[in-house]
Amino acid sequence: MKIIIYILMVLAAASIIFNATKLDFSNIFKGDSQIAVISILASLCVFILLAILQVSLKIKDKHEKR
């Protein structure tokens, strides 16, 4: 499970980087740039959720060891 989480986090980070290259700062909310902004926000949400999952699994492991 730990490896899958890390792989998904790397994919989310790669998606953020890829979509950041698609941004047009003169028209940030039009066309392809709008799709890139939405994709960046979605990837950030995925990254944060995976980080929360990782922390919760560490807490679960520590709690079970007691």
Short mmCIF file of C-alpha atoms in Angstrom, two decimals:
data_model
loop_
_atom_site.label_atom_id
_atom_site.label_comp_id
_atom_site.label_asym_id
_atom_site.label_seq_id
_atom_site.Cartn_x
_atom_site.Cartn_y
_atom_site.Cartn_z
CA MET A 1 0.00 0.00 0.00
CA LYS A 2 2.86 2.34 0.84
CA ILE A 3 4.45 1.95 -2.59
CA ILE A 4 1.13 2.56 -4.35
CA ILE A 5 0.64 5.78 -2.40
CA TYR A 6 4.11 7.01 -3.35
CA ILE A 7 3.55 6.12 -7.02
CA LEU A 8 0.24 7.99 -7.05
CA MET A 9 1.86 10.99 -5.37
CA VAL A 10 4.57 11.08 -8.04
CA LEU A 11 1.92 10.85 -10.77
CA ALA A 12 -0.03 13.71 -9.18
CA ALA A 13 3.14 15.82 -9.00
CA ALA A 14 3.92 15.00 -12.63
CA SER A 15 0.40 16.03 -13.60
CA ILE A 16 0.84 19.35 -11.80
CA ILE A 17 4.13 20.01 -13.59
CA PHE A 18 2.72 19.01 -16.99
CA ASN A 19 -0.34 21.21 -16.60
CA ALA A 20 1.75 24.12 -15.35
CA THR A 21 3.48 24.13 -18.73
CA LYS A 22 0.09 24.55 -20.42
CA LEU A 23 -0.77 27.76 -18.53
CA ASP A 24 -1.10 31.02 -20.44
CA PHE A 25 -0.84 33.75 -17.83
CA SER A 26 -2.29 36.44 -20.09
CA ASN A 27 -5.57 34.47 -20.39
CA ILE A 28 -5.52 32.24 -17.33
CA PHE A 29 -9.24 31.38 -17.37
CA LYS A 30 -9.76 30.84 -21.10
CA GLY A 31 -9.30 27.82 -23.33
CA ASP A 32 -6.57 25.29 -22.59
CA SER A 33 -5.31 27.38 -19.71
CA GLN A 34 -8.64 26.98 -17.88
CA ILE A 35 -8.44 23.20 -18.25
CA ALA A 36 -4.86 23.29 -16.96
CA VAL A 37 -5.90 25.30 -13.88
CA ILE A 38 -8.70 22.85 -13.09
CA SER A 39 -6.34 19.91 -13.58
CA ILE A 40 -3.72 21.47 -11.32
CA LEU A 41 -6.30 22.00 -8.58
CA ALA A 42 -7.54 18.42 -8.95
CA SER A 43 -3.99 17.07 -8.78
CA LEU A 44 -3.29 19.15 -5.67
CA CYS A 45 -6.40 17.67 -4.04
CA VAL A 46 -5.23 14.16 -4.90
CA PHE A 47 -1.76 14.90 -3.52
CA ILE A 48 -3.18 16.28 -0.25
CA LEU A 49 -5.59 13.36 0.17
CA LEU A 50 -2.78 10.86 -0.38
CA ALA A 51 -0.63 12.67 2.17
CA ILE A 52 -3.49 12.50 4.69
CA LEU A 53 -3.91 8.80 3.94
CA GLN A 54 -0.21 8.21 4.47
CA VAL A 55 -0.25 10.00 7.84
CA SER A 56 -3.36 8.13 8.95
CA LEU A 57 -1.76 4.79 8.08
CA LYS A 58 1.32 5.72 10.13
CA ILE A 59 -0.92 6.62 13.08
CA LYS A 60 -2.78 3.33 12.69
CA ASP A 61 0.49 1.37 12.72
CA LYS A 62 1.70 3.15 15.85
CA HIS A 63 -1.64 2.59 17.57
CA GLU A 64 -1.63 -1.15 16.77
CA LYS A 65 1.91 -1.59 18.15
CA ARG A 66 0.80 -0.53 21.64
#
